[in-house]
Each structure stands twice: as C-alpha cells, then as structure tokens.
Amino acid sequence: MRGTDPRVVLGLHRSRHERRLLTAALDLGVTALDTSTNYLGFRSHQVLARTAGDLLPKFTVSTKVGYFPVADGAVHSLDPTRLTSAVEKAAKDLGREPDMVFLHNPEHSLRNAAPHHRDLLAAACAVLDDAKEKGLCGAWGVASWDPSPLLSLVDVTVPRPSVLMVRAGLLVGARTLDAADTLIDAWSLGCGEVWGMSPFEGSTSASVWDRLDPRLFLQDGGRLSRIQAAFRAAYHLPRVDSIAVGTDEPTHLGELVGALAGQVEERTVQEYRKLLRDRSRDQSA
C-alpha cells in the first residue's frame, strides 16, 4: 500500500458517540477519530469532549468544516470568515486543536460553472492553511463526496492539502473513481495522503452484499466474510491508506480491523476498474 500499512479511522457520521465504542477502538488499536462540525446535530465536538474528554488525547482527531446550522437544517458555505470561526470553535468545543481539519464537500458550493469558483476554492483552502500556521490544527485537507467539479479548479493558485478524503469501495462509480485519481495526481498526493470514506455506502446490510462476493478481490478471501472482503478491497478503489468507517458496535469494528490482514489481488481490481469504465461509456453513449 505505497509503503504504509492500511489503517482504520473510526468515523462518527451516524455514531451515538458512546464512550464504550471509543474504549473498544483503543483496545483494537484504532487510534484515529473522524468527525465533523455538523455531525450529531452540530453537537459532535461538545459531546465528545463531555463523554470522552480524557480519552481524546489517545486519538488523533480529524474534523470537517463547511456546513453551518440554520433554522431548518444546514447550509453549506465557503465564506472565509465563517470557515475561520468554525475552525476556532472546533478547537474550543473539543478542548484541543484537531490534528486535521478537512474542507467539507467544497463541491457543494462549486457545482455550477463560474469563473470565480477557482478563487472561492483557493480562498477556502487558504483559510485552513492559515489555521494550520496559527496552530489551530495540525494539518488540513479536503473531503469530497464528488470530486468531479473540483478538477477544473485545481491549479498552482490553490493551496495543496495534506490529505484528500474521497469515497472508496466497490459501490463507487467509474466517474468518481477516475475523478479522485485525477485530483490525487493534480495535488501530487502520495503515501499516507489519501483517505477513503463510506466503504459500504452507508449500510453493510444492503442486499447488494448478498449478491456480490467481494472475496474474489482477495488472494486469501476464504478466511474473511463478504463484508470484511469488501472493506479490504475498498483500500484499492481508489488507492487509499486510511478509511474512515462508522459503526456503533465494537464487534463490527473488530471485524473490520481483522480484515486488514487480507491481501488484495491487484489484477482483479484493475479488471474491475476497466469493467466499470466500459459500462460507464456504454451508458453514456
């Protein structure tokens, strides 16, 4: 895996933020947490500090900024002033500076083509770059659910993130996978600088996992369950070193950690990528 071992990051997207899960994670050797300002109804940081403040120093903690509360839900913004305030509030609410702050889904505000969007993205990235320089976070990155709208915006005027987080796994389409690879190359991201997220598209109980046998992607798949194999294969779709995955069950987390021992058959992954591209071309023809 480009010189590093695959790593599990405990994602808190749908988590109840229970202390028992965090202690179980530490017992399993999972020492990275990923949350966001808008998780748990915009209360994730405060709840973490209140229920597990003594445990947080044992984790590296990443969070995200970009969504802000409004009366009827949430709004996305790349406004530099709002982003700066969000980073400052994250450190205050957590009781510590985050190790990583991601710009959360910048494409949400950049979907429609506009000449000034490169400037918007550059200014938002510059806010996080400045926050790092001021010691408000250890590093900064970009977390993108759909990186395609960003491809035409990234050039030398846009600060380079330390980490890019993108969707990973067997349910990610060819367009998104190719866009992720292009963005990785554009920012010259290498070993340890690309994370995956949502490897099961939100559910391990979906019927697709009964129809698909991901153990085909492993050299020694017989030792693992289908869910474990799907998780292990996700580190190669696209190639990532860490995957943020959510669960409230320590047993499930343990199964995912156990999946890291599997060895992925790279040739099968490449054949699968080709099939995805061919199918995508056929559908768009």
mmCIF file of C-alpha atoms in Angstrom:
data_model
loop_
_atom_site.group_PDB
_atom_site.id
_atom_site.type_symbol
_atom_site.label_atom_id
_atom_site.label_comp_id
_atom_site.label_asym_id
_atom_site.label_seq_id
_atom_site.Cartn_x
_atom_site.Cartn_y
_atom_site.Cartn_z
ATOM 1 C CA MET A 1 0.000 0.000 0.000
ATOM 2 C CA ARG A 2 2.501 2.587 -1.211
ATOM 3 C CA GLY A 3 4.787 1.913 1.689
ATOM 4 C CA THR A 4 2.286 2.146 4.553
ATOM 5 C CA ASP A 5 0.003 -0.332 6.254
ATOM 6 C CA PRO A 6 -3.753 0.119 5.809
ATOM 7 C CA ARG A 7 -5.374 1.968 8.693
ATOM 8 C CA VAL A 8 -8.897 2.138 10.103
ATOM 9 C CA VAL A 9 -10.232 5.545 11.118
ATOM 10 C CA LEU A 10 -13.342 5.443 13.298
ATOM 11 C CA GLY A 11 -15.867 7.710 11.602
ATOM 12 C CA LEU A 12 -18.609 9.266 13.728
ATOM 13 C CA HIS A 13 -21.076 10.249 10.978
ATOM 14 C CA ARG A 14 -24.043 8.231 12.289
ATOM 15 C CA SER A 15 -22.484 7.361 15.631
ATOM 16 C CA ARG A 16 -24.148 7.764 19.012
ATOM 17 C CA HIS A 17 -20.747 8.914 20.323
ATOM 18 C CA GLU A 18 -20.758 6.340 23.108
ATOM 19 C CA ARG A 19 -17.732 6.030 25.347
ATOM 20 C CA ARG A 20 -17.774 2.219 25.154
ATOM 21 C CA LEU A 21 -17.084 2.392 21.413
ATOM 22 C CA LEU A 22 -14.079 4.665 21.895
ATOM 23 C CA THR A 23 -12.583 2.449 24.577
ATOM 24 C CA ALA A 24 -13.160 -0.605 22.364
ATOM 25 C CA ALA A 25 -11.475 1.188 19.473
ATOM 26 C CA LEU A 26 -8.398 1.825 21.568
ATOM 27 C CA ASP A 27 -8.343 -1.822 22.643
ATOM 28 C CA LEU A 28 -8.395 -2.784 18.942
ATOM 29 C CA GLY A 29 -5.549 -0.416 18.115
ATOM 30 C CA VAL A 30 -7.789 2.089 16.322
ATOM 31 C CA THR A 31 -6.381 5.439 17.406
ATOM 32 C CA ALA A 32 -7.864 7.820 14.810
ATOM 33 C CA LEU A 33 -11.282 9.500 15.041
ATOM 34 C CA ASP A 34 -13.017 11.389 12.254
ATOM 35 C CA THR A 35 -15.973 13.665 12.892
ATOM 36 C CA SER A 36 -17.386 16.944 11.586
ATOM 37 C CA THR A 37 -18.836 20.168 12.905
ATOM 38 C CA ASN A 38 -22.289 19.143 11.626
ATOM 39 C CA TYR A 39 -22.393 15.581 12.984
ATOM 40 C CA LEU A 40 -24.832 14.718 15.774
ATOM 41 C CA GLY A 41 -26.882 17.815 15.072
ATOM 42 C CA PHE A 42 -23.832 20.088 15.236
ATOM 43 C CA ARG A 43 -23.029 18.760 18.725
ATOM 44 C CA SER A 44 -20.332 16.165 17.943
ATOM 45 C CA HIS A 45 -17.386 18.124 19.323
ATOM 46 C CA GLN A 46 -19.140 19.081 22.540
ATOM 47 C CA VAL A 47 -20.446 15.562 23.167
ATOM 48 C CA LEU A 48 -17.012 14.042 22.528
ATOM 49 C CA ALA A 49 -15.409 16.431 24.986
ATOM 50 C CA ARG A 50 -18.070 15.767 27.601
ATOM 51 C CA THR A 51 -18.269 11.966 27.356
ATOM 52 C CA ALA A 52 -14.684 11.097 26.480
ATOM 53 C CA GLY A 53 -12.520 14.128 27.059
ATOM 54 C CA ASP A 54 -9.982 12.025 28.950
ATOM 55 C CA LEU A 55 -9.742 9.597 26.009
ATOM 56 C CA LEU A 56 -9.284 12.153 23.238
ATOM 57 C CA PRO A 57 -5.543 12.636 23.884
ATOM 58 C CA LYS A 58 -5.107 8.961 22.969
ATOM 59 C CA PHE A 59 -6.557 9.585 19.491
ATOM 60 C CA THR A 60 -5.643 11.654 16.518
ATOM 61 C CA VAL A 61 -8.796 13.617 15.762
ATOM 62 C CA SER A 62 -9.905 14.932 12.394
ATOM 63 C CA THR A 63 -12.960 17.070 11.785
ATOM 64 C CA LYS A 64 -14.557 18.989 8.925
ATOM 65 C CA VAL A 65 -15.851 22.493 8.298
ATOM 66 C CA GLY A 66 -18.170 23.754 5.590
ATOM 67 C CA TYR A 67 -21.710 23.171 6.856
ATOM 68 C CA PHE A 68 -23.410 25.610 9.199
ATOM 69 C CA PRO A 69 -26.660 25.387 11.198
ATOM 70 C CA VAL A 70 -29.748 27.289 10.097
ATOM 71 C CA ALA A 71 -33.312 27.228 11.364
ATOM 72 C CA ASP A 72 -34.454 24.463 9.009
ATOM 73 C CA GLY A 73 -31.276 22.364 8.906
ATOM 74 C CA ALA A 74 -27.872 23.191 7.459
ATOM 75 C CA VAL A 75 -26.346 25.391 4.807
ATOM 76 C CA HIS A 76 -23.021 24.994 3.014
ATOM 77 C CA SER A 77 -20.624 27.901 2.739
ATOM 78 C CA LEU A 78 -17.052 28.587 1.699
ATOM 79 C CA ASP A 79 -17.084 32.069 3.203
ATOM 80 C CA PRO A 80 -13.612 32.594 4.736
ATOM 81 C CA THR A 81 -14.926 34.331 7.845
ATOM 82 C CA ARG A 82 -17.384 31.523 8.608
ATOM 83 C CA LEU A 83 -14.748 28.861 7.981
ATOM 84 C CA THR A 84 -12.272 30.609 10.274
ATOM 85 C CA SER A 85 -14.854 30.817 13.043
ATOM 86 C CA ALA A 86 -15.729 27.141 12.559
ATOM 87 C CA VAL A 87 -12.110 26.044 12.977
ATOM 88 C CA GLU A 88 -11.713 28.175 16.099
ATOM 89 C CA LYS A 89 -14.972 26.812 17.560
ATOM 90 C CA ALA A 90 -13.941 23.218 16.798
ATOM 91 C CA ALA A 91 -10.774 23.595 18.849
ATOM 92 C CA LYS A 92 -12.696 25.266 21.671
ATOM 93 C CA ASP A 93 -15.501 22.669 21.770
ATOM 94 C CA LEU A 94 -13.134 19.687 21.545
ATOM 95 C CA GLY A 95 -10.918 21.106 24.236
ATOM 96 C CA ARG A 96 -7.906 20.646 21.960
ATOM 97 C CA GLU A 97 -6.737 21.553 18.491
ATOM 98 C CA PRO A 98 -7.786 18.943 15.897
ATOM 99 C CA ASP A 99 -4.945 17.045 14.277
ATOM 100 C CA MET A 100 -6.639 17.522 10.904
ATOM 101 C CA VAL A 101 -9.368 19.819 9.616
ATOM 102 C CA PHE A 102 -10.977 18.981 6.287
ATOM 103 C CA LEU A 103 -12.761 21.398 3.978
ATOM 104 C CA HIS A 104 -16.066 19.535 3.823
ATOM 105 C CA ASN A 105 -17.538 18.836 0.363
ATOM 106 C CA PRO A 106 -16.411 22.106 -1.263
ATOM 107 C CA GLU A 107 -18.122 20.991 -4.471
ATOM 108 C CA HIS A 108 -21.460 21.628 -2.720
ATOM 109 C CA SER A 109 -20.892 25.357 -3.317
ATOM 110 C CA LEU A 110 -18.994 24.946 -6.593
ATOM 111 C CA ARG A 111 -21.267 22.777 -8.731
ATOM 112 C CA ASN A 112 -22.322 25.415 -11.227
ATOM 113 C CA ALA A 113 -19.584 26.578 -13.571
ATOM 114 C CA ALA A 114 -18.493 30.118 -12.768
ATOM 115 C CA PRO A 115 -15.256 31.986 -13.480
ATOM 116 C CA HIS A 116 -14.721 32.958 -9.833
ATOM 117 C CA HIS A 117 -15.039 29.448 -8.411
ATOM 118 C CA ARG A 118 -11.295 28.833 -8.539
ATOM 119 C CA ASP A 119 -10.859 31.915 -6.385
ATOM 120 C CA LEU A 120 -13.525 30.649 -3.950
ATOM 121 C CA LEU A 121 -11.798 27.299 -3.588
ATOM 122 C CA ALA A 122 -8.371 28.890 -3.246
ATOM 123 C CA ALA A 123 -9.616 31.293 -0.563
ATOM 124 C CA ALA A 124 -11.270 28.476 1.416
ATOM 125 C CA CYS A 125 -8.123 26.363 1.268
ATOM 126 C CA ALA A 126 -6.055 29.396 2.276
ATOM 127 C CA VAL A 127 -8.197 29.759 5.428
ATOM 128 C CA LEU A 128 -7.290 26.231 6.515
ATOM 129 C CA ASP A 129 -3.666 26.699 5.521
ATOM 130 C CA ASP A 130 -3.593 29.810 7.707
ATOM 131 C CA ALA A 131 -5.304 27.951 10.562
ATOM 132 C CA LYS A 132 -2.530 25.380 10.457
ATOM 133 C CA GLU A 133 0.125 28.107 10.545
ATOM 134 C CA LYS A 134 -1.599 29.659 13.584
ATOM 135 C CA GLY A 135 -1.631 26.317 15.408
ATOM 136 C CA LEU A 136 -5.423 25.904 15.298
ATOM 137 C CA CYS A 137 -4.977 22.469 13.703
ATOM 138 C CA GLY A 138 -2.118 20.121 12.994
ATOM 139 C CA ALA A 139 -2.822 19.847 9.267
ATOM 140 C CA TRP A 140 -5.644 20.404 6.801
ATOM 141 C CA GLY A 141 -7.245 18.520 3.971
ATOM 142 C CA VAL A 142 -10.169 18.325 1.568
ATOM 143 C CA ALA A 143 -13.008 15.822 1.987
ATOM 144 C CA SER A 144 -15.027 15.479 -1.216
ATOM 145 C CA TRP A 145 -18.050 13.257 -1.819
ATOM 146 C CA ASP A 146 -17.959 14.076 -5.541
ATOM 147 C CA PRO A 147 -14.560 15.408 -6.636
ATOM 148 C CA SER A 148 -15.549 15.867 -10.312
ATOM 149 C CA PRO A 149 -16.500 19.565 -10.009
ATOM 150 C CA LEU A 150 -13.105 20.327 -8.476
ATOM 151 C CA LEU A 151 -10.974 19.039 -11.336
ATOM 152 C CA SER A 152 -11.113 22.208 -13.436
ATOM 153 C CA LEU A 153 -10.458 24.399 -10.400
ATOM 154 C CA VAL A 154 -7.207 22.971 -9.047
ATOM 155 C CA ASP A 155 -4.033 24.695 -10.173
ATOM 156 C CA VAL A 156 -0.948 26.240 -8.579
ATOM 157 C CA THR A 157 -3.042 29.071 -7.112
ATOM 158 C CA VAL A 158 -4.966 26.633 -4.885
ATOM 159 C CA PRO A 159 -3.062 25.648 -1.725
ATOM 160 C CA ARG A 160 -2.170 21.959 -1.556
ATOM 161 C CA PRO A 161 -3.897 19.956 1.174
ATOM 162 C CA SER A 162 -2.049 17.450 3.316
ATOM 163 C CA VAL A 163 -4.797 14.857 2.811
ATOM 164 C CA LEU A 164 -7.614 14.214 0.352
ATOM 165 C CA MET A 165 -10.577 12.132 1.542
ATOM 166 C CA VAL A 166 -12.871 10.603 -1.074
ATOM 167 C CA ARG A 167 -15.447 7.835 -1.299
ATOM 168 C CA ALA A 168 -13.915 4.387 -1.590
ATOM 169 C CA GLY A 169 -15.207 0.910 -2.273
ATOM 170 C CA LEU A 170 -16.962 -1.411 -4.664
ATOM 171 C CA LEU A 171 -20.066 0.771 -4.934
ATOM 172 C CA VAL A 172 -18.223 3.875 -6.132
ATOM 173 C CA GLY A 173 -18.809 4.583 -9.814
ATOM 174 C CA ALA A 174 -16.174 4.859 -12.527
ATOM 175 C CA ARG A 175 -16.607 8.627 -12.899
ATOM 176 C CA THR A 176 -15.991 9.284 -9.212
ATOM 177 C CA LEU A 177 -13.039 6.888 -9.035
ATOM 178 C CA ASP A 178 -11.389 8.468 -12.076
ATOM 179 C CA ALA A 179 -12.031 11.971 -10.727
ATOM 180 C CA ALA A 180 -10.421 11.009 -7.423
ATOM 181 C CA ASP A 181 -7.344 9.665 -9.214
ATOM 182 C CA THR A 182 -7.090 12.846 -11.275
ATOM 183 C CA LEU A 183 -7.313 15.050 -8.195
ATOM 184 C CA ILE A 184 -4.728 12.921 -6.387
ATOM 185 C CA ASP A 185 -2.352 13.449 -9.319
ATOM 186 C CA ALA A 186 -3.151 17.174 -9.586
ATOM 187 C CA TRP A 187 -2.145 17.699 -5.963
ATOM 188 C CA SER A 188 0.732 15.188 -6.181
ATOM 189 C CA LEU A 189 -0.551 13.315 -3.153
ATOM 190 C CA GLY A 190 1.438 10.284 -2.146
ATOM 191 C CA CYS A 191 1.953 7.821 0.669
ATOM 192 C CA GLY A 192 -0.452 8.347 3.553
ATOM 193 C CA GLU A 193 -2.075 11.396 1.970
ATOM 194 C CA VAL A 194 -5.272 9.838 0.613
ATOM 195 C CA TRP A 195 -8.135 8.592 2.793
ATOM 196 C CA GLY A 196 -11.311 6.775 1.870
ATOM 197 C CA MET A 197 -14.772 7.046 3.376
ATOM 198 C CA SER A 198 -18.183 5.346 3.230
ATOM 199 C CA PRO A 199 -16.858 1.948 2.019
ATOM 200 C CA PHE A 200 -20.330 0.374 2.278
ATOM 201 C CA GLU A 201 -22.333 3.367 1.012
ATOM 202 C CA GLY A 202 -23.945 3.584 4.432
ATOM 203 C CA SER A 203 -25.015 0.014 5.173
ATOM 204 C CA THR A 204 -23.496 -3.448 5.469
ATOM 205 C CA SER A 205 -26.978 -4.991 5.449
ATOM 206 C CA ALA A 206 -27.894 -3.820 1.944
ATOM 207 C CA SER A 207 -28.929 -6.603 -0.418
ATOM 208 C CA VAL A 208 -26.005 -5.889 -2.734
ATOM 209 C CA TRP A 209 -23.673 -7.610 -0.281
ATOM 210 C CA ASP A 210 -25.713 -10.804 -0.627
ATOM 211 C CA ARG A 211 -25.475 -10.670 -4.421
ATOM 212 C CA LEU A 212 -21.805 -9.702 -4.676
ATOM 213 C CA ASP A 213 -18.938 -11.796 -3.312
ATOM 214 C CA PRO A 214 -16.023 -9.388 -2.730
ATOM 215 C CA ARG A 215 -13.772 -12.272 -1.688
ATOM 216 C CA LEU A 216 -12.983 -12.560 -5.400
ATOM 217 C CA PHE A 217 -10.780 -9.499 -4.932
ATOM 218 C CA LEU A 218 -8.542 -11.143 -2.354
ATOM 219 C CA GLN A 219 -5.720 -13.620 -2.647
ATOM 220 C CA ASP A 220 -6.876 -15.381 0.503
ATOM 221 C CA GLY A 221 -10.540 -14.434 0.601
ATOM 222 C CA GLY A 222 -11.751 -17.688 2.087
ATOM 223 C CA ARG A 223 -10.636 -16.595 5.549
ATOM 224 C CA LEU A 224 -12.798 -13.464 5.550
ATOM 225 C CA SER A 225 -16.507 -12.671 5.380
ATOM 226 C CA ARG A 226 -18.007 -10.842 2.422
ATOM 227 C CA ILE A 227 -18.204 -7.626 4.425
ATOM 228 C CA GLN A 228 -14.585 -7.956 5.513
ATOM 229 C CA ALA A 229 -13.510 -8.581 1.915
ATOM 230 C CA ALA A 230 -15.482 -5.572 0.674
ATOM 231 C CA PHE A 231 -13.786 -3.404 3.274
ATOM 232 C CA ARG A 232 -10.316 -4.664 2.402
ATOM 233 C CA ALA A 233 -10.895 -4.188 -1.333
ATOM 234 C CA ALA A 234 -12.032 -0.606 -0.695
ATOM 235 C CA TYR A 235 -8.417 0.383 0.022
ATOM 236 C CA HIS A 236 -7.737 -0.133 -3.685
ATOM 237 C CA LEU A 237 -10.838 1.626 -5.067
ATOM 238 C CA PRO A 238 -9.256 4.165 -5.356
ATOM 239 C CA ARG A 239 -5.875 3.517 -3.728
ATOM 240 C CA VAL A 240 -6.059 4.878 -0.185
ATOM 241 C CA ASP A 241 -4.099 4.291 3.001
ATOM 242 C CA SER A 242 -6.785 5.040 5.587
ATOM 243 C CA ILE A 243 -10.556 4.531 5.547
ATOM 244 C CA ALA A 244 -12.996 6.328 7.826
ATOM 245 C CA VAL A 245 -15.800 3.911 8.614
ATOM 246 C CA GLY A 246 -18.639 4.281 11.072
ATOM 247 C CA THR A 247 -20.187 1.801 13.476
ATOM 248 C CA ASP A 248 -21.632 1.761 16.964
ATOM 249 C CA GLU A 249 -20.749 -1.902 17.510
ATOM 250 C CA PRO A 250 -17.304 -2.857 18.824
ATOM 251 C CA THR A 251 -17.716 -6.341 17.322
ATOM 252 C CA HIS A 252 -18.192 -4.897 13.835
ATOM 253 C CA LEU A 253 -15.203 -2.606 14.309
ATOM 254 C CA GLY A 254 -13.141 -5.625 15.349
ATOM 255 C CA GLU A 255 -14.180 -7.465 12.179
ATOM 256 C CA LEU A 256 -13.047 -4.545 10.051
ATOM 257 C CA VAL A 257 -9.697 -4.367 11.807
ATOM 258 C CA GLY A 258 -9.336 -8.115 11.221
ATOM 259 C CA ALA A 259 -9.968 -7.589 7.513
ATOM 260 C CA LEU A 260 -6.705 -5.658 7.160
ATOM 261 C CA ALA A 261 -4.798 -8.947 7.181
ATOM 262 C CA GLY A 262 -6.283 -9.811 3.787
ATOM 263 C CA GLN A 263 -4.175 -9.424 0.641
ATOM 264 C CA VAL A 264 -5.816 -7.735 -2.335
ATOM 265 C CA GLU A 265 -5.404 -9.176 -5.834
ATOM 266 C CA GLU A 266 -4.379 -6.073 -7.742
ATOM 267 C CA ARG A 267 -5.029 -7.597 -11.174
ATOM 268 C CA THR A 268 -8.659 -8.288 -10.250
ATOM 269 C CA VAL A 269 -9.049 -4.687 -9.078
ATOM 270 C CA GLN A 270 -7.703 -3.368 -12.384
ATOM 271 C CA GLU A 271 -10.012 -5.646 -14.355
ATOM 272 C CA TYR A 272 -12.916 -4.379 -12.273
ATOM 273 C CA ARG A 273 -11.942 -0.752 -12.920
ATOM 274 C CA LYS A 274 -11.876 -1.478 -16.647
ATOM 275 C CA LEU A 275 -15.322 -3.077 -16.494
ATOM 276 C CA LEU A 276 -16.656 -0.029 -14.656
ATOM 277 C CA ARG A 277 -15.216 2.339 -17.260
ATOM 278 C CA ASP A 278 -16.566 0.273 -20.160
ATOM 279 C CA ARG A 279 -20.012 0.146 -18.586
ATOM 280 C CA SER A 280 -19.927 3.878 -17.909
ATOM 281 C CA ARG A 281 -19.052 4.589 -21.545
ATOM 282 C CA ASP A 282 -21.813 2.281 -22.779
ATOM 283 C CA GLN A 283 -24.384 4.033 -20.596
ATOM 284 C CA SER A 284 -23.339 7.499 -21.758
ATOM 285 C CA ALA A 285 -23.238 6.544 -25.445
#
